[in-house]
Short mmCIF file of C-alpha atoms in Angstrom, two decimals:
data_model
loop_
_atom_site.label_atom_id
_atom_site.label_comp_id
_atom_site.label_asym_id
_atom_site.label_seq_id
_atom_site.Cartn_x
_atom_site.Cartn_y
_atom_site.Cartn_z
CA MET A 1 -3.78 30.75 4.02
CA PRO A 2 -2.72 27.20 4.96
CA ILE A 3 -2.79 24.42 2.41
CA THR A 4 -5.61 22.01 3.11
CA ARG A 5 -5.01 18.40 2.22
CA ARG A 6 -7.66 15.97 1.19
CA TYR A 7 -7.54 12.76 3.12
CA SER A 8 -10.08 10.89 1.04
CA PHE A 9 -9.54 7.51 -0.55
CA ARG A 10 -11.02 7.82 -4.02
CA LYS A 11 -11.88 5.09 -6.47
CA GLN A 12 -8.99 6.16 -8.74
CA GLN A 13 -6.54 5.23 -5.97
CA HIS A 14 -7.56 1.55 -5.91
CA LEU A 15 -5.89 -1.19 -7.90
CA ARG A 16 -8.78 -3.41 -8.85
CA SER A 17 -8.14 -5.33 -12.05
CA SER A 18 -6.25 -8.59 -12.12
CA SER A 19 -4.11 -7.21 -14.96
CA ASP A 20 -2.87 -4.41 -12.67
CA PHE A 21 -2.04 -6.91 -9.93
CA THR A 22 -0.26 -9.18 -12.42
CA ARG A 23 1.78 -6.27 -13.80
CA VAL A 24 2.96 -5.28 -10.31
CA TYR A 25 3.75 -8.86 -9.27
CA ASP A 26 5.63 -9.57 -12.53
CA LEU A 27 8.11 -6.73 -11.92
CA LYS A 28 9.22 -8.50 -8.72
CA GLN A 29 10.06 -5.28 -6.88
CA ARG A 30 9.26 -6.07 -3.27
CA ALA A 31 10.33 -5.11 0.21
CA GLY A 32 9.00 -5.82 3.65
CA ASP A 33 9.35 -5.74 7.39
CA ASN A 34 7.63 -7.43 10.34
CA HIS A 35 4.24 -5.92 9.50
CA LEU A 36 3.96 -5.64 5.70
CA LEU A 37 5.25 -7.01 2.44
CA ILE A 38 4.82 -4.55 -0.43
CA PHE A 39 5.16 -5.15 -4.16
CA ALA A 40 5.62 -2.00 -6.24
CA ALA A 41 5.68 -0.78 -9.83
CA ALA A 42 5.80 2.64 -11.45
CA ASN A 43 2.60 3.87 -13.08
CA ASP A 44 1.71 6.53 -15.64
CA VAL A 45 -1.17 7.95 -13.61
CA GLY A 46 0.96 10.29 -11.52
CA GLN A 47 -0.58 9.30 -8.21
CA THR A 48 0.07 6.41 -5.87
CA ARG A 49 -2.51 3.61 -5.92
CA ILE A 50 -2.86 0.57 -3.70
CA GLY A 51 -4.23 -2.93 -3.91
CA LEU A 52 -4.74 -5.24 -0.95
CA SER A 53 -4.08 -8.95 -0.70
CA VAL A 54 -5.21 -10.50 2.59
CA SER A 55 -5.32 -14.29 2.46
CA LYS A 56 -7.54 -16.68 4.40
CA LYS A 57 -4.51 -17.59 6.50
CA HIS A 58 -5.21 -14.39 8.45
CA GLY A 59 -8.47 -15.74 9.81
CA ASN A 60 -12.16 -15.49 9.15
CA ALA A 61 -13.87 -12.79 7.08
CA VAL A 62 -14.30 -10.49 10.07
CA ARG A 63 -10.57 -10.56 10.88
CA ARG A 64 -9.55 -10.11 7.21
CA SER A 65 -11.94 -7.18 6.80
CA ARG A 66 -10.48 -5.48 9.88
CA ILE A 67 -6.96 -5.84 8.47
CA LYS A 68 -8.10 -4.37 5.15
CA ARG A 69 -9.76 -1.43 6.90
CA LEU A 70 -6.55 -0.74 8.84
CA LEU A 71 -4.45 -0.88 5.65
CA ARG A 72 -6.81 1.45 3.77
CA GLU A 73 -6.81 3.88 6.70
CA ALA A 74 -3.00 3.79 6.91
CA PHE A 75 -2.84 4.67 3.21
CA ARG A 76 -5.51 7.37 3.50
CA LEU A 77 -3.71 9.12 6.34
CA ASN A 78 -0.22 8.82 4.82
CA GLN A 79 -0.93 9.28 1.11
CA HIS A 80 0.63 12.76 1.05
CA GLU A 81 3.90 11.42 2.48
CA LEU A 82 4.25 8.60 -0.04
CA PRO A 83 6.17 8.91 -3.31
CA ASP A 84 3.97 9.72 -6.32
CA GLY A 85 3.49 7.49 -9.34
CA LEU A 86 3.60 4.06 -7.70
CA ASP A 87 1.25 1.09 -7.72
CA LEU A 88 1.58 -0.75 -4.42
CA ILE A 89 0.19 -4.12 -3.37
CA LEU A 90 0.05 -4.38 0.41
CA ILE A 91 0.26 -7.83 1.98
CA PRO A 92 0.09 -8.02 5.78
CA ARG A 93 2.43 -10.42 7.56
CA GLN A 94 0.85 -13.38 9.28
CA GLY A 95 0.90 -13.62 13.05
CA ALA A 96 1.83 -9.98 13.60
CA LYS A 97 -0.68 -8.21 15.83
CA SER A 98 -0.20 -4.98 13.91
CA THR A 99 -1.96 -1.74 14.68
CA LEU A 100 -2.73 1.29 12.53
CA VAL A 101 0.47 2.95 13.76
CA ASP A 102 2.51 -0.13 12.79
CA TYR A 103 1.00 -0.28 9.30
CA SER A 104 1.43 3.49 8.78
CA GLY A 105 5.11 3.45 9.69
CA SER A 106 5.81 0.37 7.60
CA LEU A 107 3.97 1.78 4.60
CA ARG A 108 5.96 5.04 4.64
CA ARG A 109 9.35 3.35 5.11
CA ILE A 110 8.88 0.56 2.59
CA ALA A 111 7.29 2.78 -0.08
CA ARG A 112 10.25 5.18 0.06
CA ARG A 113 12.71 2.29 -0.19
CA LEU A 114 10.88 0.82 -3.19
CA ALA A 115 10.59 4.22 -4.92
CA LYS A 116 14.37 4.67 -4.68
CA ARG A 117 14.96 1.18 -6.03
CA ILE A 118 12.58 1.69 -8.96
CA ALA A 119 14.10 5.12 -9.76
CA THR A 120 17.64 3.70 -9.90
CA ARG A 121 16.57 0.82 -12.15
CA SER A 122 14.81 3.10 -14.60
CA LYS A 123 17.92 5.28 -15.17
#
């Protein structure tokens, strides 16, 4: 019988409180590419969680909401390929006309890079 994966995006996978965002930002573990900048920190929850930061520099509310939907969808579809136990803050790059495929690839690559960096620093 094949393993079925859940591709939901549950409330427990969201970073919502300002204290969580501050904790991740204060560790200063970040990496990026042309599409995303990601800040990361290890968590004790055992699952990867994300927070989104899309500034007004990206455009009006309609444009910002579309970017957030794309980022959430990229996480939802790729959550099983990401390292466990990370809190990630996703910040889209300005001016990049990024698609879901762009965000998905960036998220996987950058999250792996940050997980390795955090693992080596914790040893």
